[in-house]
Short mmCIF file of N, CA and C in Angstrom, two decimals:
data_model
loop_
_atom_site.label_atom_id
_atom_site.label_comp_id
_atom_site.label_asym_id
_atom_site.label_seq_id
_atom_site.Cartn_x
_atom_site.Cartn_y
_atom_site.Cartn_z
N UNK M 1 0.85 -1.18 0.00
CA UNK M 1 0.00 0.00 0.00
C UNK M 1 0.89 1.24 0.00
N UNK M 2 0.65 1.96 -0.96
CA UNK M 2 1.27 3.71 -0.95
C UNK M 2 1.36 4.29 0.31
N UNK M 3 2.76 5.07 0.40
CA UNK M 3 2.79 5.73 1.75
C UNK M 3 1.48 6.49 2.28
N UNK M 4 0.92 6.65 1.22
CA UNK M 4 -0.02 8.04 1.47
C UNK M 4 -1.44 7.65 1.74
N UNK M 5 -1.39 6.36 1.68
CA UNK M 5 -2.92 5.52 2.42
C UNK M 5 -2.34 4.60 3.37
N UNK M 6 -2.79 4.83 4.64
CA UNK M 6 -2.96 4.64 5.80
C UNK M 6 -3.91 3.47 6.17
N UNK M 7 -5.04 3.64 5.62
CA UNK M 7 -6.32 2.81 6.16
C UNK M 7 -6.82 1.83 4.95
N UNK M 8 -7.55 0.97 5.09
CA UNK M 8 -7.87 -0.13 4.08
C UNK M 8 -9.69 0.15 3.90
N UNK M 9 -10.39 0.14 3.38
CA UNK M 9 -11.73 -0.10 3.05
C UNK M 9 -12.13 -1.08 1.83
N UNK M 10 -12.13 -2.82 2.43
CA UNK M 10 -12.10 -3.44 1.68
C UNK M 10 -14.01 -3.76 1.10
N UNK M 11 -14.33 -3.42 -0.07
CA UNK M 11 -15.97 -3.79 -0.70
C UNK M 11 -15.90 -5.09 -1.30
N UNK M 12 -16.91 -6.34 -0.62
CA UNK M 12 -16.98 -7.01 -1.03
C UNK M 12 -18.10 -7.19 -2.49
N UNK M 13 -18.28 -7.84 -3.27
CA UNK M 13 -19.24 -7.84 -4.31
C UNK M 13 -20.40 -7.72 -4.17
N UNK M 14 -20.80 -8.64 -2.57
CA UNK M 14 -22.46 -7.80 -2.07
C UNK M 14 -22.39 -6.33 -2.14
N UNK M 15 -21.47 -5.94 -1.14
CA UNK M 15 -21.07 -4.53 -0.55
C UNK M 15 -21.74 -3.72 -2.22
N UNK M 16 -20.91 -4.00 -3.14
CA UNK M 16 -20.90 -3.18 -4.51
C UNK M 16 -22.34 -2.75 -5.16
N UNK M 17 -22.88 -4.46 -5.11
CA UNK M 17 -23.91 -4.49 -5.78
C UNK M 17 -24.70 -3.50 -4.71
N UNK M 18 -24.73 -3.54 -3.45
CA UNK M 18 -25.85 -2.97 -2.42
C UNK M 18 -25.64 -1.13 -2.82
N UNK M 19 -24.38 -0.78 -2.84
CA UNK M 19 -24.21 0.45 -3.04
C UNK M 19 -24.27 0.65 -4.09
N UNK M 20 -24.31 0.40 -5.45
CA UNK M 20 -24.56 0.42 -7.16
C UNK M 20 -26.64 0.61 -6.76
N UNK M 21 -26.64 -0.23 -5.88
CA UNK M 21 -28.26 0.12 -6.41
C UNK M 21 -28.97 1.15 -5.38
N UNK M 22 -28.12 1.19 -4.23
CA UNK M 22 -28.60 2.40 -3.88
C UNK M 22 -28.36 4.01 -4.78
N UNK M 23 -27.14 3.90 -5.26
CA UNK M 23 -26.89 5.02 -6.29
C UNK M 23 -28.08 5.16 -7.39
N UNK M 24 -28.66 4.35 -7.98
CA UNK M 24 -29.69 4.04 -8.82
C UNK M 24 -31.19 4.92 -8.23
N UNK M 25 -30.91 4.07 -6.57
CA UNK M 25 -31.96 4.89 -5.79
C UNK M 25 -32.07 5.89 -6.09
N UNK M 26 -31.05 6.49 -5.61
CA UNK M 26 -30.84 8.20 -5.04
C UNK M 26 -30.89 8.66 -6.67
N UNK M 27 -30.74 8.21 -7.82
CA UNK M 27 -30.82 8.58 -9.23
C UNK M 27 -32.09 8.93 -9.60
N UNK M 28 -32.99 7.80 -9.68
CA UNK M 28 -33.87 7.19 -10.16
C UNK M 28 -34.74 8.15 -10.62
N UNK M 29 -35.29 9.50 -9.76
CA UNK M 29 -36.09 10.38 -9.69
C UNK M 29 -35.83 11.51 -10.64
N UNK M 30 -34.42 11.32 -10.77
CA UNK M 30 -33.59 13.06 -11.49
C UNK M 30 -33.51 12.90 -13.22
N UNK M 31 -34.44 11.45 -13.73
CA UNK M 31 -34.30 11.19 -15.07
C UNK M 31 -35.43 12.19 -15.67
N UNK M 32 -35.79 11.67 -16.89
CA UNK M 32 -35.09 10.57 -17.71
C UNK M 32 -33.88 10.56 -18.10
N UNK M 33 -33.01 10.20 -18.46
CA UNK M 33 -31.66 10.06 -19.13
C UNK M 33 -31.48 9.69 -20.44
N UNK M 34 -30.70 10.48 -21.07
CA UNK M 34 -30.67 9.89 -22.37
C UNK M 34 -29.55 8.40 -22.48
N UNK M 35 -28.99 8.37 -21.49
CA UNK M 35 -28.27 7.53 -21.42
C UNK M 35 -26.54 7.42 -20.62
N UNK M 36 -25.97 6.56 -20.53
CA UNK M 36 -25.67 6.69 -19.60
C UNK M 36 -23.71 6.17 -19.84
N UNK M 37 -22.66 6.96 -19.30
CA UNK M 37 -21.51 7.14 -19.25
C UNK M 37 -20.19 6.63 -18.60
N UNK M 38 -20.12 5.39 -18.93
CA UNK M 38 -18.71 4.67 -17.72
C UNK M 38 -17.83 5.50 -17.75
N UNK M 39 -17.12 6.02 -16.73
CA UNK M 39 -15.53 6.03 -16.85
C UNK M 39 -14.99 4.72 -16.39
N UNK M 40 -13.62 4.46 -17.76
CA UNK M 40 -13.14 3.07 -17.38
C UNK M 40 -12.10 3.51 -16.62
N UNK M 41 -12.13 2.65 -16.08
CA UNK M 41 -11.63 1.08 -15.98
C UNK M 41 -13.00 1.09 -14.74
N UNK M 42 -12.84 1.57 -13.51
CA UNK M 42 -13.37 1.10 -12.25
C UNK M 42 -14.50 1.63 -12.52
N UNK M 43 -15.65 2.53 -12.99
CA UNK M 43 -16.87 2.77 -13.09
C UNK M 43 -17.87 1.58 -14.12
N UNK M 44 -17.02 1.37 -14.48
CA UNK M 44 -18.03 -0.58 -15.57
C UNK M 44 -18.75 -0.79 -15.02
N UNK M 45 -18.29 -1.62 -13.31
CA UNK M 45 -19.41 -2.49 -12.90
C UNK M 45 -20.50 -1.83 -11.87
N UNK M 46 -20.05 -0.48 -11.65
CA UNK M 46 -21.07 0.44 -11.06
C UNK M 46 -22.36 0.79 -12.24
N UNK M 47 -21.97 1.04 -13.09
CA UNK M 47 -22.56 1.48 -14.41
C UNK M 47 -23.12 0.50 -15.03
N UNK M 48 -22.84 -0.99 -14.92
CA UNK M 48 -23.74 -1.79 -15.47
C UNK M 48 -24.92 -1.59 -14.64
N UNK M 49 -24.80 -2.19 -13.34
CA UNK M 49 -25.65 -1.80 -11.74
C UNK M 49 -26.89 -1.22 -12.12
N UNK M 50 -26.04 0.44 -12.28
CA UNK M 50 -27.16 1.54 -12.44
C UNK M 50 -27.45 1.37 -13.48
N UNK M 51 -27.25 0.95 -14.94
CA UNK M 51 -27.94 0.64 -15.94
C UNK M 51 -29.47 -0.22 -16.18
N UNK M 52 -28.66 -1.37 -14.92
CA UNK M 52 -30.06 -2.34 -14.92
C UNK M 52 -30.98 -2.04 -14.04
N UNK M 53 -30.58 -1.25 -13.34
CA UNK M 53 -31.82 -0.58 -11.66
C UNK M 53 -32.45 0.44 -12.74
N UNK M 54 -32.29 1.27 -13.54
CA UNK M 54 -32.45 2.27 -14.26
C UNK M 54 -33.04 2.23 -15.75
N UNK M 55 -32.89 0.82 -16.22
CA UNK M 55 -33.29 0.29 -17.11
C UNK M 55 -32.64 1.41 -18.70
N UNK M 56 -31.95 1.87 -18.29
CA UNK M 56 -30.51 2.66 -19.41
C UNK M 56 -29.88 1.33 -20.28
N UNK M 57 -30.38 1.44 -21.32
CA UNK M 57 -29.65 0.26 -22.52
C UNK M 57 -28.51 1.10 -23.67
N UNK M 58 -28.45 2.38 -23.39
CA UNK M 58 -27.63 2.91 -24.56
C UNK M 58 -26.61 3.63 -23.45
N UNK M 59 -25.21 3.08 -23.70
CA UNK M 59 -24.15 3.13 -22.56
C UNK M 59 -22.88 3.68 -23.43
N UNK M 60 -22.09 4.41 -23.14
CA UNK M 60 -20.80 4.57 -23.76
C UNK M 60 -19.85 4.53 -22.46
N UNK M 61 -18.71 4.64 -23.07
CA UNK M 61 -17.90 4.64 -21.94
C UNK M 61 -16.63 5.84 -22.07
N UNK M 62 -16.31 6.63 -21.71
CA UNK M 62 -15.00 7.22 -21.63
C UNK M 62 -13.45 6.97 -20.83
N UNK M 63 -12.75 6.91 -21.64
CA UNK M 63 -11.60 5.75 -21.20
C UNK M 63 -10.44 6.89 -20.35
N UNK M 64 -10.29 6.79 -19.26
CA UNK M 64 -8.85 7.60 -18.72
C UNK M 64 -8.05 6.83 -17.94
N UNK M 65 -6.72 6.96 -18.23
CA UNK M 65 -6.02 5.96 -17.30
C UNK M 65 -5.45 6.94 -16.51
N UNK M 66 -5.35 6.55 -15.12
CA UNK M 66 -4.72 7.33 -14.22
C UNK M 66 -4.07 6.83 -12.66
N UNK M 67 -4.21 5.83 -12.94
CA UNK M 67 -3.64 4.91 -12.04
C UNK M 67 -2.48 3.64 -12.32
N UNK M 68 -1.27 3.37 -11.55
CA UNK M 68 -0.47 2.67 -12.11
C UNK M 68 -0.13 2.11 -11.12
N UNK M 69 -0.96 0.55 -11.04
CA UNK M 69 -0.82 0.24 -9.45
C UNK M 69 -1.68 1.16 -8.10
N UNK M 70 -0.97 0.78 -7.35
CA UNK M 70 -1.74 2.15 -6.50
C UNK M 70 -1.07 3.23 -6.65
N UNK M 71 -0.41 3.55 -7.31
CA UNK M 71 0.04 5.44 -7.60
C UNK M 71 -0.38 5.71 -8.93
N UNK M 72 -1.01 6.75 -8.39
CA UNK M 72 -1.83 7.96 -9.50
C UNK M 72 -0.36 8.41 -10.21
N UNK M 73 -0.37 8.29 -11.64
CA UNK M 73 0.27 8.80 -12.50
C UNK M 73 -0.42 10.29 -13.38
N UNK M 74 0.04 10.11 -14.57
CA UNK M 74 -0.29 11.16 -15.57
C UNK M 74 -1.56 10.58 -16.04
N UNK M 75 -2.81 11.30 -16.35
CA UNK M 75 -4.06 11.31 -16.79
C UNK M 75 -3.57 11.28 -18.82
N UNK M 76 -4.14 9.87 -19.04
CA UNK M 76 -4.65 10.01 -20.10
C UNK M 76 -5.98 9.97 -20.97
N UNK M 77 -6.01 10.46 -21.57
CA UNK M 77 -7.72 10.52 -22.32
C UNK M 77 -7.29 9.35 -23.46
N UNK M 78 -7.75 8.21 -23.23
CA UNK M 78 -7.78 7.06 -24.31
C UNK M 78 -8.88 7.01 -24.88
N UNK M 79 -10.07 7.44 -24.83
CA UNK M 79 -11.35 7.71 -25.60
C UNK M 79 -12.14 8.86 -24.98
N UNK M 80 -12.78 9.64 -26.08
CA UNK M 80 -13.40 10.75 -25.09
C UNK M 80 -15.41 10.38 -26.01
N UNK M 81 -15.87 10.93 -25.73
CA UNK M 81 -17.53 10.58 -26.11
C UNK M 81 -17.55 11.99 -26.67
N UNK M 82 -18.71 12.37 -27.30
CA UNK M 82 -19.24 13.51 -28.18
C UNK M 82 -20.40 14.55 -27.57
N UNK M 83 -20.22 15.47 -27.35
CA UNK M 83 -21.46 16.73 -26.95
C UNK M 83 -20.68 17.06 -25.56
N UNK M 84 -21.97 17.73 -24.73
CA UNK M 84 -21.14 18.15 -23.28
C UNK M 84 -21.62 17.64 -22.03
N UNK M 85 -22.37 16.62 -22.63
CA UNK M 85 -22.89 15.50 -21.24
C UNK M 85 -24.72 15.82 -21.14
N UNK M 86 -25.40 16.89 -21.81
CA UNK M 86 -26.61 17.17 -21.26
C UNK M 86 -27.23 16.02 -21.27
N UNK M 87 -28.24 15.53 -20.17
CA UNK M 87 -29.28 14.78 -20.23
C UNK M 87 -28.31 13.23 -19.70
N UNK M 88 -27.03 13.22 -20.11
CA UNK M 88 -26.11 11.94 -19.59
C UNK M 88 -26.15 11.74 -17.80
N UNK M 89 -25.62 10.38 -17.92
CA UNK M 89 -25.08 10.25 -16.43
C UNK M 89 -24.01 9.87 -16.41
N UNK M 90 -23.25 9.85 -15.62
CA UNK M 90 -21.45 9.83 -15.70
C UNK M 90 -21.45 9.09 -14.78
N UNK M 91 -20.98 7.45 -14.15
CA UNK M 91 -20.77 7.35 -13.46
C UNK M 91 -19.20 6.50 -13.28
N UNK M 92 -18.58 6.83 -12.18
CA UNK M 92 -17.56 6.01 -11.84
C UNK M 92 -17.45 5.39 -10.55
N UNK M 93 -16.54 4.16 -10.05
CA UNK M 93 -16.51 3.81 -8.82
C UNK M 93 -16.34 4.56 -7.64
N UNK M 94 -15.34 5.41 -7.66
CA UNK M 94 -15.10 6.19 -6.84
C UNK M 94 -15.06 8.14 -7.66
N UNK M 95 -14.56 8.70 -6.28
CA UNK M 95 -13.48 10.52 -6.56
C UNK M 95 -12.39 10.49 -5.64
N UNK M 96 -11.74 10.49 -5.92
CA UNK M 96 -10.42 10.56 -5.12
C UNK M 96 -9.85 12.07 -4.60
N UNK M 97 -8.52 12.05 -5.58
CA UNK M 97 -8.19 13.10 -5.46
C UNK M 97 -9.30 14.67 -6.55
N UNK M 98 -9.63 14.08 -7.41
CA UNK M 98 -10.44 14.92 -7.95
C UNK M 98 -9.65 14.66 -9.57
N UNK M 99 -8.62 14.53 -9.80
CA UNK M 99 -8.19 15.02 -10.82
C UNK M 99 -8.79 14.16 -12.33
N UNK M 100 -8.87 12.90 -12.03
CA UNK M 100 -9.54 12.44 -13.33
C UNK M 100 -11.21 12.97 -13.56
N UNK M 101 -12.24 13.60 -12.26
CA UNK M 101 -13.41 14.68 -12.39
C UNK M 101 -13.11 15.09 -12.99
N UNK M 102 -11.70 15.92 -12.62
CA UNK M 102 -11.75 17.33 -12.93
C UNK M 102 -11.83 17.35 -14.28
N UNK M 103 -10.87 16.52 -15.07
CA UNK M 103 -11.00 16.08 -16.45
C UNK M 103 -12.06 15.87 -16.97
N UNK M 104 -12.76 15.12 -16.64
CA UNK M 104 -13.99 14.62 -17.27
C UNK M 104 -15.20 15.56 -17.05
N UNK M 105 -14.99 16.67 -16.04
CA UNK M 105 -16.09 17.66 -16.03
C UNK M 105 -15.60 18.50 -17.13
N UNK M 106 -14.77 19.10 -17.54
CA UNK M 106 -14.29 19.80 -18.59
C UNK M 106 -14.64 19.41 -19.99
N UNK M 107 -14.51 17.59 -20.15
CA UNK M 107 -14.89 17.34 -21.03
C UNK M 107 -16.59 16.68 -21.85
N UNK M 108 -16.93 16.89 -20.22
CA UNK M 108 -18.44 16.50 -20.24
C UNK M 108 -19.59 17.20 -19.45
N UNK M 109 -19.42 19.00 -19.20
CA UNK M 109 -19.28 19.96 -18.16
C UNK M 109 -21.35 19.63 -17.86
N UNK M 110 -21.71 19.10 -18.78
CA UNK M 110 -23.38 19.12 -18.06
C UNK M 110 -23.62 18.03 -17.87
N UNK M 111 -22.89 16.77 -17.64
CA UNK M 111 -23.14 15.16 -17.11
C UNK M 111 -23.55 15.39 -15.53
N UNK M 112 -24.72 14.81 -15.52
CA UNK M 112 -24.31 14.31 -13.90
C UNK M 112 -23.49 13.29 -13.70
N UNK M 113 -22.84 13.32 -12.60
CA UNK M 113 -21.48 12.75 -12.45
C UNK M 113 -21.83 11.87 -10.94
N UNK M 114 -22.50 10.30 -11.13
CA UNK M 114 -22.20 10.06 -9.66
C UNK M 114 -21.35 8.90 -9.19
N UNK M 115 -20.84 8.67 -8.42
CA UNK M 115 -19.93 7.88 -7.94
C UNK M 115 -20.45 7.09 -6.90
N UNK M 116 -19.87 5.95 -6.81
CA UNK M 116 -20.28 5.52 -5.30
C UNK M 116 -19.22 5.73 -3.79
N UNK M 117 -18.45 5.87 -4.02
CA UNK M 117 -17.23 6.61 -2.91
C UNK M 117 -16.84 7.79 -3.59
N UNK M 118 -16.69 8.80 -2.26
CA UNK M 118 -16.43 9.97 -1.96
C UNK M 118 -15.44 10.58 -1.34
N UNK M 119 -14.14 10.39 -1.93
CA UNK M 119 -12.82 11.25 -0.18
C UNK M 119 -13.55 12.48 -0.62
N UNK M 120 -12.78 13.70 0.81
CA UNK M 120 -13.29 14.62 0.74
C UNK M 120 -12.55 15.55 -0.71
N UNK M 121 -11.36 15.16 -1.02
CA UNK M 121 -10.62 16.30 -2.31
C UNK M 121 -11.38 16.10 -3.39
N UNK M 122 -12.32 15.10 -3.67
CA UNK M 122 -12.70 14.94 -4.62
C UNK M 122 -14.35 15.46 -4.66
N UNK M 123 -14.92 14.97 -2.97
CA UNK M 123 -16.31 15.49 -3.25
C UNK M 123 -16.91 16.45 -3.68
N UNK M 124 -16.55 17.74 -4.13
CA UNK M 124 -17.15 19.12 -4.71
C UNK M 124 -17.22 18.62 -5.78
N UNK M 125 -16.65 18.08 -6.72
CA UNK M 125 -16.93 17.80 -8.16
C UNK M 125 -17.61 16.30 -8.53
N UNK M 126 -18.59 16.27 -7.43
CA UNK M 126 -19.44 15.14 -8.30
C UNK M 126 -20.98 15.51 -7.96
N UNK M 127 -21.71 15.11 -8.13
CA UNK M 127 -23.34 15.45 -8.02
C UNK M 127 -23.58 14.53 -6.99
N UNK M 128 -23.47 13.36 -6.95
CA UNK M 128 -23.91 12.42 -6.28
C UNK M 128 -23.09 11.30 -5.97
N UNK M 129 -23.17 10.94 -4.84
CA UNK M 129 -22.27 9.32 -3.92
C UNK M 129 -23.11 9.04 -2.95
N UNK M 130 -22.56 7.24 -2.90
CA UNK M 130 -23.49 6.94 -1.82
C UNK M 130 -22.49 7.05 -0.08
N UNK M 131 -20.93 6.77 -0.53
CA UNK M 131 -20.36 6.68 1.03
C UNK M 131 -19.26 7.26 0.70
N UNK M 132 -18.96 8.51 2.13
CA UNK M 132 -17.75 9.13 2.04
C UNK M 132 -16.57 8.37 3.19
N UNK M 133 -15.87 8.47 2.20
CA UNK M 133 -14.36 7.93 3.27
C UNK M 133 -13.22 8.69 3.00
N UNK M 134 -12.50 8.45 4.29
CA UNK M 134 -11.19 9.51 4.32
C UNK M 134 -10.24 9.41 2.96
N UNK M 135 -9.49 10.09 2.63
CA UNK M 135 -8.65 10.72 2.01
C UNK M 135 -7.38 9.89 2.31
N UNK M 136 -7.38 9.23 3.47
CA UNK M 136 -6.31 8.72 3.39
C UNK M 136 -6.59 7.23 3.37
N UNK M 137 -7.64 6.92 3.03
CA UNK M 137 -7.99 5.17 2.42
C UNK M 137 -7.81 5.35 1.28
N UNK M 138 -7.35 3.77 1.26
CA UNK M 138 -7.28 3.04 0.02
C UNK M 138 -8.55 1.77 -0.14
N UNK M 139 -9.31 2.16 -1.28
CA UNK M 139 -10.44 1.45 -0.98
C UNK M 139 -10.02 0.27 -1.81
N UNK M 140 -10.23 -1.03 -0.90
CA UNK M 140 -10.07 -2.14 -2.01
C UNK M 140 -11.38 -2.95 -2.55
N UNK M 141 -11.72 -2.60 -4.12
CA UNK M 141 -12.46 -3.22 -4.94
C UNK M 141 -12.57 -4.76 -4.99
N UNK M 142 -13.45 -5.62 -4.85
CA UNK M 142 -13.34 -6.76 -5.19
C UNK M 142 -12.98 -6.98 -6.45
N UNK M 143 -12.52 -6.80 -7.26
CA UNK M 143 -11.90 -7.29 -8.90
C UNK M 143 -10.76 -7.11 -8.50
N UNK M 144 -9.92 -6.23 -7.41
CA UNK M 144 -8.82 -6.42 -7.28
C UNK M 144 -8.13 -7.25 -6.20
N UNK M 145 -9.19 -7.62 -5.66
CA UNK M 145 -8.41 -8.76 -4.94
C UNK M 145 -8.81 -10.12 -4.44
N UNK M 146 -7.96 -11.21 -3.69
CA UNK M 146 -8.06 -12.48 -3.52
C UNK M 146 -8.34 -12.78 -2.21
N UNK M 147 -8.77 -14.17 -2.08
CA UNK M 147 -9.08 -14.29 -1.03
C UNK M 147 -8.11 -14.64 0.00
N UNK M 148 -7.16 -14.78 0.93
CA UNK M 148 -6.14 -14.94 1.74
C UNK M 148 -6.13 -14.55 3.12
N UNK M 149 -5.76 -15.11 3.88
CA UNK M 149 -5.50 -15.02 5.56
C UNK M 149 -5.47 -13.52 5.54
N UNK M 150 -6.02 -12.78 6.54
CA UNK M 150 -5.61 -11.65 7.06
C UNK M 150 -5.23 -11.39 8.40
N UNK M 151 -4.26 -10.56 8.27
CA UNK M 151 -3.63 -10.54 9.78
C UNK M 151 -4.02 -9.57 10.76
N UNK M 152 -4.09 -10.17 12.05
CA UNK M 152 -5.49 -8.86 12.75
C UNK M 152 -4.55 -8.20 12.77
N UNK M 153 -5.38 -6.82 13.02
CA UNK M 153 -4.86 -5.19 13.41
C UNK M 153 -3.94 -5.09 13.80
N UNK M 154 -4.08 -5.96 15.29
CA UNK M 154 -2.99 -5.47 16.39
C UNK M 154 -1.61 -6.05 16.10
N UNK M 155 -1.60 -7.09 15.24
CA UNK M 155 0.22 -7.30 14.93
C UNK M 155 0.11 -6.48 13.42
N UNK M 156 -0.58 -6.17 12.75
CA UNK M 156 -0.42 -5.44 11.75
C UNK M 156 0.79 -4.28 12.28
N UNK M 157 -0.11 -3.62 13.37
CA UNK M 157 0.79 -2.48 14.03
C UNK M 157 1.57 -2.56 14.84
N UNK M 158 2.29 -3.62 15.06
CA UNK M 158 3.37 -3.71 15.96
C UNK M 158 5.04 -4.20 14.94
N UNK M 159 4.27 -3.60 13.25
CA UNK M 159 5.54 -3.73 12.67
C UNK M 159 5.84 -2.59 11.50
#
């Protein structure tokens, strides 16, 4: 784990699915939608979620890489979508630091934009999330990890 995350917030696949359809919830009312916006890589399986709670069949996706491992690198735009988001929904897994938003509000400035995790550097630039966590977690996704022994807390920190 990066010096700069401290704490673990591991989501299991219930966990995902439960918070993907509460996002749908808290959506559901603010349509219709013309349709609806992954950011890849980690917004897919949120965005399928809200697709099927939402019943949204016309999906694009906008591609940015910005992660390399757990350190945030340089933002690239590997696919961008067409217009300025009106009537879209944008969703991704998380907001972090803000900076891949920040991108994607620029390039999609009237999407609603919702996420299902929230640190606080990132929360001003999204419309909607279902759970905020510190800034200094590292949230672990079930696609990224396995199942294996974990070691309690207290010898965690005695090294």
């Amino acid at each position: 784990m990066s010096t700069e995350y401290s704490k673990n917030f591991p989501v299991s696949w219930e966990e995902l699915h439960r918070d993907g359809r509460a996002l749908a919830w808290k959506l559901l009312d603010m349509g219709p939608w013309k349709g609806l916006i992954a950011i890849t890589r980690g917004g897919m399986v949120p965005a399928a979620i809200v697709a099927r709670e939402l019943n949204i069949r016309l999906i694009d996706t906008i591609c940015i890489s910005s992660y390399e491992g757990e350190r945030r690198g340089e933002l690239h735009l590997l696919k961008g979508v067409e217009g300025d988001g009106e009537g879209w929904l944008l969703i991704d897994d998380l907001v972090d630091t803000g900076s891949t938003a920040r991108m994607v509000r620029e390039l999609l400035p009237k999407a609603h934009f919702a996420t299902l995790y929230a640190k606080p550097a990132g929360k001003p630039l999204v419309d909607s999330f279902i759970t905020e966590v510190s800034q200094d977690t590292w949230i672990r996704f079930p696609w990224d990890m396995e199942l294996q022994v974990a070691t309690p807390l207290v010898e965690r920190r005695k090294s």
